[in-house]
């Protein structure tokens, strides 16, 4: 019966990085969230938002935190 042997030369390093995956990937996810919020804020313009006085378009705000972003109008 044939025997199959598999070696993983840097197994300890691989396991260490799997444990750190969330810390490594968080900065890239945060950048994607910030870029998405910027695109949404940029899209809140006269072409996409109802326009009468312009107060609604001018009132859009952005809040960015750890792994979240919020884009909203503050006009009443």
Short mmCIF file of the N, C-alpha and C atoms (twelve columns), coordinates in Angstrom:
data_MODEL
# 
_entry.id   MODEL 
# 
loop_
_atom_site.group_PDB 
_atom_site.id 
_atom_site.type_symbol 
_atom_site.label_atom_id 
_atom_site.label_alt_id 
_atom_site.label_comp_id 
_atom_site.label_asym_id 
_atom_site.label_seq_id 
_atom_site.Cartn_x 
_atom_site.Cartn_y 
_atom_site.Cartn_z 
_atom_site.pdbx_PDB_model_num 
ATOM 1   N N  . UNK A 1  0.844   -1.179 0.000  1 
ATOM 2   C CA . UNK A 1  0.000   0.000  0.000  1 
ATOM 3   C C  . UNK A 1  0.894   1.249  0.000  1 
ATOM 4   N N  . UNK A 2  0.636   2.204  -0.888 1 
ATOM 5   C CA . UNK A 2  1.476   3.402  -0.964 1 
ATOM 6   C C  . UNK A 2  1.301   4.290  0.276  1 
ATOM 7   N N  . UNK A 3  2.346   4.952  0.642  1 
ATOM 8   C CA . UNK A 3  2.330   5.867  1.785  1 
ATOM 9   C C  . UNK A 3  2.532   7.282  1.246  1 
ATOM 10  N N  . UNK A 4  1.698   8.167  1.710  1 
ATOM 11  C CA . UNK A 4  1.780   9.569  1.302  1 
ATOM 12  C C  . UNK A 4  2.229   10.391 2.497  1 
ATOM 13  N N  . UNK A 5  3.315   11.102 2.343  1 
ATOM 14  C CA . UNK A 5  3.810   11.968 3.407  1 
ATOM 15  C C  . UNK A 5  3.728   13.411 2.938  1 
ATOM 16  N N  . UNK A 6  3.212   14.250 3.809  1 
ATOM 17  C CA . UNK A 6  3.095   15.678 3.492  1 
ATOM 18  C C  . UNK A 6  3.870   16.456 4.547  1 
ATOM 19  N N  . UNK A 7  4.731   17.324 4.087  1 
ATOM 20  C CA . UNK A 7  5.489   18.175 5.003  1 
ATOM 21  C C  . UNK A 7  5.039   19.615 4.830  1 
ATOM 22  N N  . UNK A 8  4.886   20.287 5.921  1 
ATOM 23  C CA . UNK A 8  4.600   21.719 5.911  1 
ATOM 24  C C  . UNK A 8  5.776   22.392 6.596  1 
ATOM 25  N N  . UNK A 9  6.705   22.932 5.811  1 
ATOM 26  C CA . UNK A 9  7.947   23.427 6.372  1 
ATOM 27  C C  . UNK A 9  7.792   24.525 7.428  1 
ATOM 28  N N  . UNK A 10 6.844   25.393 7.263  1 
ATOM 29  C CA . UNK A 10 6.692   26.507 8.204  1 
ATOM 30  C C  . UNK A 10 5.348   26.412 8.915  1 
ATOM 31  N N  . UNK A 11 5.036   25.248 9.426  1 
ATOM 32  C CA . UNK A 11 3.750   25.016 10.062 1 
ATOM 33  C C  . UNK A 11 3.543   25.910 11.283 1 
ATOM 34  N N  . UNK A 12 4.567   26.073 12.107 1 
ATOM 35  C CA . UNK A 12 4.428   26.917 13.310 1 
ATOM 36  C C  . UNK A 12 4.126   28.365 12.920 1 
ATOM 37  N N  . UNK A 13 4.813   28.849 11.926 1 
ATOM 38  C CA . UNK A 13 4.585   30.221 11.455 1 
ATOM 39  C C  . UNK A 13 3.173   30.360 10.873 1 
ATOM 40  N N  . UNK A 14 2.743   29.369 10.137 1 
ATOM 41  C CA . UNK A 14 1.406   29.376 9.559  1 
ATOM 42  C C  . UNK A 14 0.334   29.398 10.649 1 
ATOM 43  N N  . UNK A 15 0.475   28.557 11.644 1 
ATOM 44  C CA . UNK A 15 -0.488  28.519 12.751 1 
ATOM 45  C C  . UNK A 15 -0.494  29.830 13.517 1 
ATOM 46  N N  . UNK A 16 0.687   30.415 13.735 1 
ATOM 47  C CA . UNK A 16 0.781   31.705 14.424 1 
ATOM 48  C C  . UNK A 16 0.021   32.786 13.656 1 
ATOM 49  N N  . UNK A 17 0.190   32.807 12.334 1 
ATOM 50  C CA . UNK A 17 -0.491  33.820 11.520 1 
ATOM 51  C C  . UNK A 17 -1.996  33.583 11.445 1 
ATOM 52  N N  . UNK A 18 -2.433  32.332 11.477 1 
ATOM 53  C CA . UNK A 18 -3.874  32.062 11.536 1 
ATOM 54  C C  . UNK A 18 -4.476  32.633 12.810 1 
ATOM 55  N N  . UNK A 19 -3.748  32.541 13.909 1 
ATOM 56  C CA . UNK A 19 -4.231  33.099 15.176 1 
ATOM 57  C C  . UNK A 19 -4.291  34.622 15.109 1 
ATOM 58  N N  . UNK A 20 -3.416  35.239 14.337 1 
ATOM 59  C CA . UNK A 20 -3.369  36.691 14.207 1 
ATOM 60  C C  . UNK A 20 -4.201  37.208 13.029 1 
ATOM 61  N N  . UNK A 21 -4.949  36.346 12.367 1 
ATOM 62  C CA . UNK A 21 -5.664  36.728 11.144 1 
ATOM 63  C C  . UNK A 21 -6.537  37.961 11.337 1 
ATOM 64  N N  . UNK A 22 -7.285  38.007 12.427 1 
ATOM 65  C CA . UNK A 22 -8.183  39.152 12.609 1 
ATOM 66  C C  . UNK A 22 -7.399  40.453 12.730 1 
ATOM 67  N N  . UNK A 23 -6.281  40.429 13.418 1 
ATOM 68  C CA . UNK A 23 -5.465  41.644 13.551 1 
ATOM 69  C C  . UNK A 23 -4.856  42.050 12.215 1 
ATOM 70  N N  . UNK A 24 -4.451  41.068 11.423 1 
ATOM 71  C CA . UNK A 24 -3.843  41.360 10.123 1 
ATOM 72  C C  . UNK A 24 -4.885  41.890 9.145  1 
ATOM 73  N N  . UNK A 25 -6.052  41.268 9.120  1 
ATOM 74  C CA . UNK A 25 -7.067  41.645 8.133  1 
ATOM 75  C C  . UNK A 25 -7.853  42.889 8.531  1 
ATOM 76  N N  . UNK A 26 -7.855  43.246 9.812  1 
ATOM 77  C CA . UNK A 26 -8.679  44.377 10.262 1 
ATOM 78  C C  . UNK A 26 -8.328  45.676 9.555  1 
ATOM 79  N N  . UNK A 27 -7.045  45.962 9.365  1 
ATOM 80  C CA . UNK A 27 -6.683  47.233 8.723  1 
ATOM 81  C C  . UNK A 27 -7.185  47.282 7.282  1 
ATOM 82  N N  . UNK A 28 -7.201  46.150 6.578  1 
ATOM 83  C CA . UNK A 28 -7.678  46.140 5.194  1 
ATOM 84  C C  . UNK A 28 -9.195  46.274 5.148  1 
ATOM 85  N N  . UNK A 29 -9.874  45.644 6.074  1 
ATOM 86  C CA . UNK A 29 -11.333 45.782 6.141  1 
ATOM 87  C C  . UNK A 29 -11.696 47.217 6.489  1 
ATOM 88  N N  . UNK A 30 -10.958 47.832 7.435  1 
ATOM 89  C CA . UNK A 30 -11.215 49.221 7.816  1 
ATOM 90  C C  . UNK A 30 -11.025 50.147 6.622  1 
ATOM 91  N N  . UNK A 31 -9.995  49.937 5.845  1 
ATOM 92  C CA . UNK A 31 -9.768  50.772 4.653  1 
ATOM 93  C C  . UNK A 31 -10.921 50.637 3.659  1 
ATOM 94  N N  . UNK A 32 -11.423 49.427 3.489  1 
ATOM 95  C CA . UNK A 32 -12.544 49.206 2.573  1 
ATOM 96  C C  . UNK A 32 -13.799 49.907 3.079  1 
ATOM 97  N N  . UNK A 33 -14.040 49.868 4.379  1 
ATOM 98  C CA . UNK A 33 -15.196 50.543 4.965  1 
ATOM 99  C C  . UNK A 33 -15.079 52.049 4.762  1 
ATOM 100 N N  . UNK A 34 -13.906 52.607 5.021  1 
ATOM 101 C CA . UNK A 34 -13.699 54.048 4.845  1 
ATOM 102 C C  . UNK A 34 -13.868 54.468 3.387  1 
ATOM 103 N N  . UNK A 35 -13.365 53.664 2.473  1 
ATOM 104 C CA . UNK A 35 -13.510 53.985 1.050  1 
ATOM 105 C C  . UNK A 35 -14.976 53.919 0.633  1 
ATOM 106 N N  . UNK A 36 -15.710 52.951 1.156  1 
ATOM 107 C CA . UNK A 36 -17.139 52.830 0.840  1 
ATOM 108 C C  . UNK A 36 -17.913 54.020 1.376  1 
ATOM 109 N N  . UNK A 37 -17.605 54.446 2.582  1 
ATOM 110 C CA . UNK A 37 -18.276 55.612 3.165  1 
ATOM 111 C C  . UNK A 37 -17.981 56.865 2.349  1 
ATOM 112 N N  . UNK A 38 -16.753 57.001 1.883  1 
ATOM 113 C CA . UNK A 38 -16.388 58.155 1.057  1 
ATOM 114 C C  . UNK A 38 -17.174 58.153 -0.253 1 
ATOM 115 N N  . UNK A 39 -17.348 56.973 -0.854 1 
ATOM 116 C CA . UNK A 39 -18.119 56.878 -2.094 1 
ATOM 117 C C  . UNK A 39 -19.591 57.224 -1.855 1 
ATOM 118 N N  . UNK A 40 -20.146 56.745 -0.745 1 
ATOM 119 C CA . UNK A 40 -21.540 57.082 -0.422 1 
ATOM 120 C C  . UNK A 40 -21.704 58.578 -0.205 1 
ATOM 121 N N  . UNK A 41 -20.770 59.166 0.522  1 
ATOM 122 C CA . UNK A 41 -20.840 60.609 0.784  1 
ATOM 123 C C  . UNK A 41 -20.728 61.396 -0.521 1 
ATOM 124 N N  . UNK A 42 -19.856 60.934 -1.393 1 
ATOM 125 C CA . UNK A 42 -19.685 61.595 -2.689 1 
ATOM 126 C C  . UNK A 42 -20.945 61.447 -3.551 1 
ATOM 127 N N  . UNK A 43 -21.648 60.334 -3.404 1 
ATOM 128 C CA . UNK A 43 -22.851 60.092 -4.200 1 
ATOM 129 C C  . UNK A 43 -24.054 60.884 -3.692 1 
ATOM 130 N N  . UNK A 44 -23.947 61.460 -2.504 1 
ATOM 131 C CA . UNK A 44 -25.048 62.266 -1.963 1 
ATOM 132 C C  . UNK A 44 -24.971 63.656 -2.603 1 
ATOM 133 N N  . UNK A 45 -25.343 63.718 -3.861 1 
ATOM 134 C CA . UNK A 45 -25.265 64.973 -4.600 1 
ATOM 135 C C  . UNK A 45 -26.608 65.295 -5.248 1 
ATOM 136 N N  . UNK A 46 -26.640 66.356 -5.964 1 
ATOM 137 C CA . UNK A 46 -27.892 66.842 -6.562 1 
ATOM 138 C C  . UNK A 46 -28.538 65.830 -7.504 1 
ATOM 139 N N  . UNK A 47 -27.745 64.989 -8.142 1 
ATOM 140 C CA . UNK A 47 -28.283 63.991 -9.072 1 
ATOM 141 C C  . UNK A 47 -29.004 62.854 -8.354 1 
ATOM 142 N N  . UNK A 48 -28.615 62.551 -7.115 1 
ATOM 143 C CA . UNK A 48 -29.133 61.376 -6.415 1 
ATOM 144 C C  . UNK A 48 -30.049 61.692 -5.232 1 
ATOM 145 N N  . UNK A 49 -30.057 62.925 -4.783 1 
ATOM 146 C CA . UNK A 49 -30.840 63.305 -3.605 1 
ATOM 147 C C  . UNK A 49 -31.878 64.345 -4.028 1 
ATOM 148 N N  . UNK A 50 -33.114 64.234 -3.526 1 
ATOM 149 C CA . UNK A 50 -34.116 65.248 -3.859 1 
ATOM 150 C C  . UNK A 50 -33.595 66.656 -3.561 1 
ATOM 151 N N  . UNK A 51 -33.880 67.574 -4.461 1 
ATOM 152 C CA . UNK A 51 -33.288 68.916 -4.379 1 
ATOM 153 C C  . UNK A 51 -34.378 69.980 -4.436 1 
ATOM 154 N N  . UNK A 52 -34.439 70.810 -3.459 1 
ATOM 155 C CA . UNK A 52 -35.284 71.983 -3.525 1 
ATOM 156 C C  . UNK A 52 -34.471 73.195 -3.092 1 
ATOM 157 N N  . UNK A 53 -33.987 73.164 -1.854 1 
ATOM 158 C CA . UNK A 53 -33.179 74.277 -1.357 1 
ATOM 159 C C  . UNK A 53 -31.696 73.940 -1.298 1 
ATOM 160 N N  . UNK A 54 -31.365 72.659 -1.339 1 
ATOM 161 C CA . UNK A 54 -29.971 72.241 -1.248 1 
ATOM 162 C C  . UNK A 54 -29.529 71.906 0.164  1 
ATOM 163 N N  . UNK A 55 -30.394 72.170 1.146  1 
ATOM 164 C CA . UNK A 55 -30.017 71.907 2.545  1 
ATOM 165 C C  . UNK A 55 -29.805 70.414 2.801  1 
ATOM 166 N N  . UNK A 56 -30.618 69.555 2.172  1 
ATOM 167 C CA . UNK A 56 -30.486 68.124 2.395  1 
ATOM 168 C C  . UNK A 56 -29.130 67.615 1.905  1 
ATOM 169 N N  . UNK A 57 -28.767 67.979 0.699  1 
ATOM 170 C CA . UNK A 57 -27.489 67.537 0.137  1 
ATOM 171 C C  . UNK A 57 -26.319 68.040 0.978  1 
ATOM 172 N N  . UNK A 58 -26.403 69.263 1.426  1 
ATOM 173 C CA . UNK A 58 -25.308 69.846 2.204  1 
ATOM 174 C C  . UNK A 58 -25.224 69.290 3.625  1 
ATOM 175 N N  . UNK A 59 -26.268 68.622 4.081  1 
ATOM 176 C CA . UNK A 59 -26.290 68.177 5.471  1 
ATOM 177 C C  . UNK A 59 -25.715 66.778 5.693  1 
ATOM 178 N N  . UNK A 60 -25.325 66.087 4.637  1 
ATOM 179 C CA . UNK A 60 -24.820 64.724 4.819  1 
ATOM 180 C C  . UNK A 60 -23.533 64.724 5.640  1 
ATOM 181 N N  . UNK A 61 -23.484 63.825 6.601  1 
ATOM 182 C CA . UNK A 61 -22.336 63.692 7.490  1 
ATOM 183 C C  . UNK A 61 -21.810 62.271 7.432  1 
ATOM 184 N N  . UNK A 62 -20.570 62.099 7.865  1 
ATOM 185 C CA . UNK A 62 -19.942 60.781 7.892  1 
ATOM 186 C C  . UNK A 62 -19.321 60.576 9.269  1 
ATOM 187 N N  . UNK A 63 -19.566 59.413 9.833  1 
ATOM 188 C CA . UNK A 63 -18.903 59.013 11.076 1 
ATOM 189 C C  . UNK A 63 -18.216 57.682 10.809 1 
ATOM 190 N N  . UNK A 64 -16.955 57.621 11.159 1 
ATOM 191 C CA . UNK A 64 -16.188 56.391 10.936 1 
ATOM 192 C C  . UNK A 64 -15.616 55.938 12.267 1 
ATOM 193 N N  . UNK A 65 -15.805 54.666 12.549 1 
ATOM 194 C CA . UNK A 65 -15.269 54.068 13.765 1 
ATOM 195 C C  . UNK A 65 -14.558 52.786 13.425 1 
ATOM 196 N N  . UNK A 66 -14.290 52.025 14.449 1 
ATOM 197 C CA . UNK A 66 -13.600 50.759 14.240 1 
ATOM 198 C C  . UNK A 66 -14.563 49.767 13.598 1 
ATOM 199 N N  . UNK A 67 -14.310 49.447 12.344 1 
ATOM 200 C CA . UNK A 67 -15.074 48.496 11.545 1 
ATOM 201 C C  . UNK A 67 -16.522 48.915 11.329 1 
ATOM 202 N N  . UNK A 68 -16.785 50.213 11.281 1 
ATOM 203 C CA . UNK A 68 -18.110 50.685 10.890 1 
ATOM 204 C C  . UNK A 68 -17.997 52.087 10.312 1 
ATOM 205 N N  . UNK A 69 -18.971 52.425 9.517  1 
ATOM 206 C CA . UNK A 69 -19.083 53.788 8.993  1 
ATOM 207 C C  . UNK A 69 -20.567 54.093 8.875  1 
ATOM 208 N N  . UNK A 70 -20.895 55.355 9.063  1 
ATOM 209 C CA . UNK A 70 -22.293 55.798 8.987  1 
ATOM 210 C C  . UNK A 70 -22.318 57.068 8.149  1 
ATOM 211 N N  . UNK A 71 -23.223 57.089 7.174  1 
ATOM 212 C CA . UNK A 71 -23.429 58.272 6.333  1 
ATOM 213 C C  . UNK A 71 -24.902 58.605 6.447  1 
ATOM 214 N N  . UNK A 72 -25.211 59.859 6.851  1 
ATOM 215 C CA . UNK A 72 -26.602 60.222 7.067  1 
ATOM 216 C C  . UNK A 72 -26.800 61.722 6.866  1 
ATOM 217 N N  . UNK A 73 -28.039 62.121 6.533  1 
ATOM 218 C CA . UNK A 73 -28.342 63.544 6.446  1 
ATOM 219 C C  . UNK A 73 -28.825 64.050 7.796  1 
ATOM 220 N N  . UNK A 74 -28.444 65.257 8.143  1 
ATOM 221 C CA . UNK A 74 -28.880 65.825 9.413  1 
ATOM 222 C C  . UNK A 74 -29.951 66.892 9.239  1 
ATOM 223 N N  . UNK A 75 -30.342 67.167 8.001  1 
ATOM 224 C CA . UNK A 75 -31.372 68.181 7.761  1 
ATOM 225 C C  . UNK A 75 -32.729 67.675 8.273  1 
ATOM 226 N N  . UNK A 76 -33.516 68.611 8.746  1 
ATOM 227 C CA . UNK A 76 -34.855 68.234 9.237  1 
ATOM 228 C C  . UNK A 76 -35.876 68.431 8.152  1 
# 
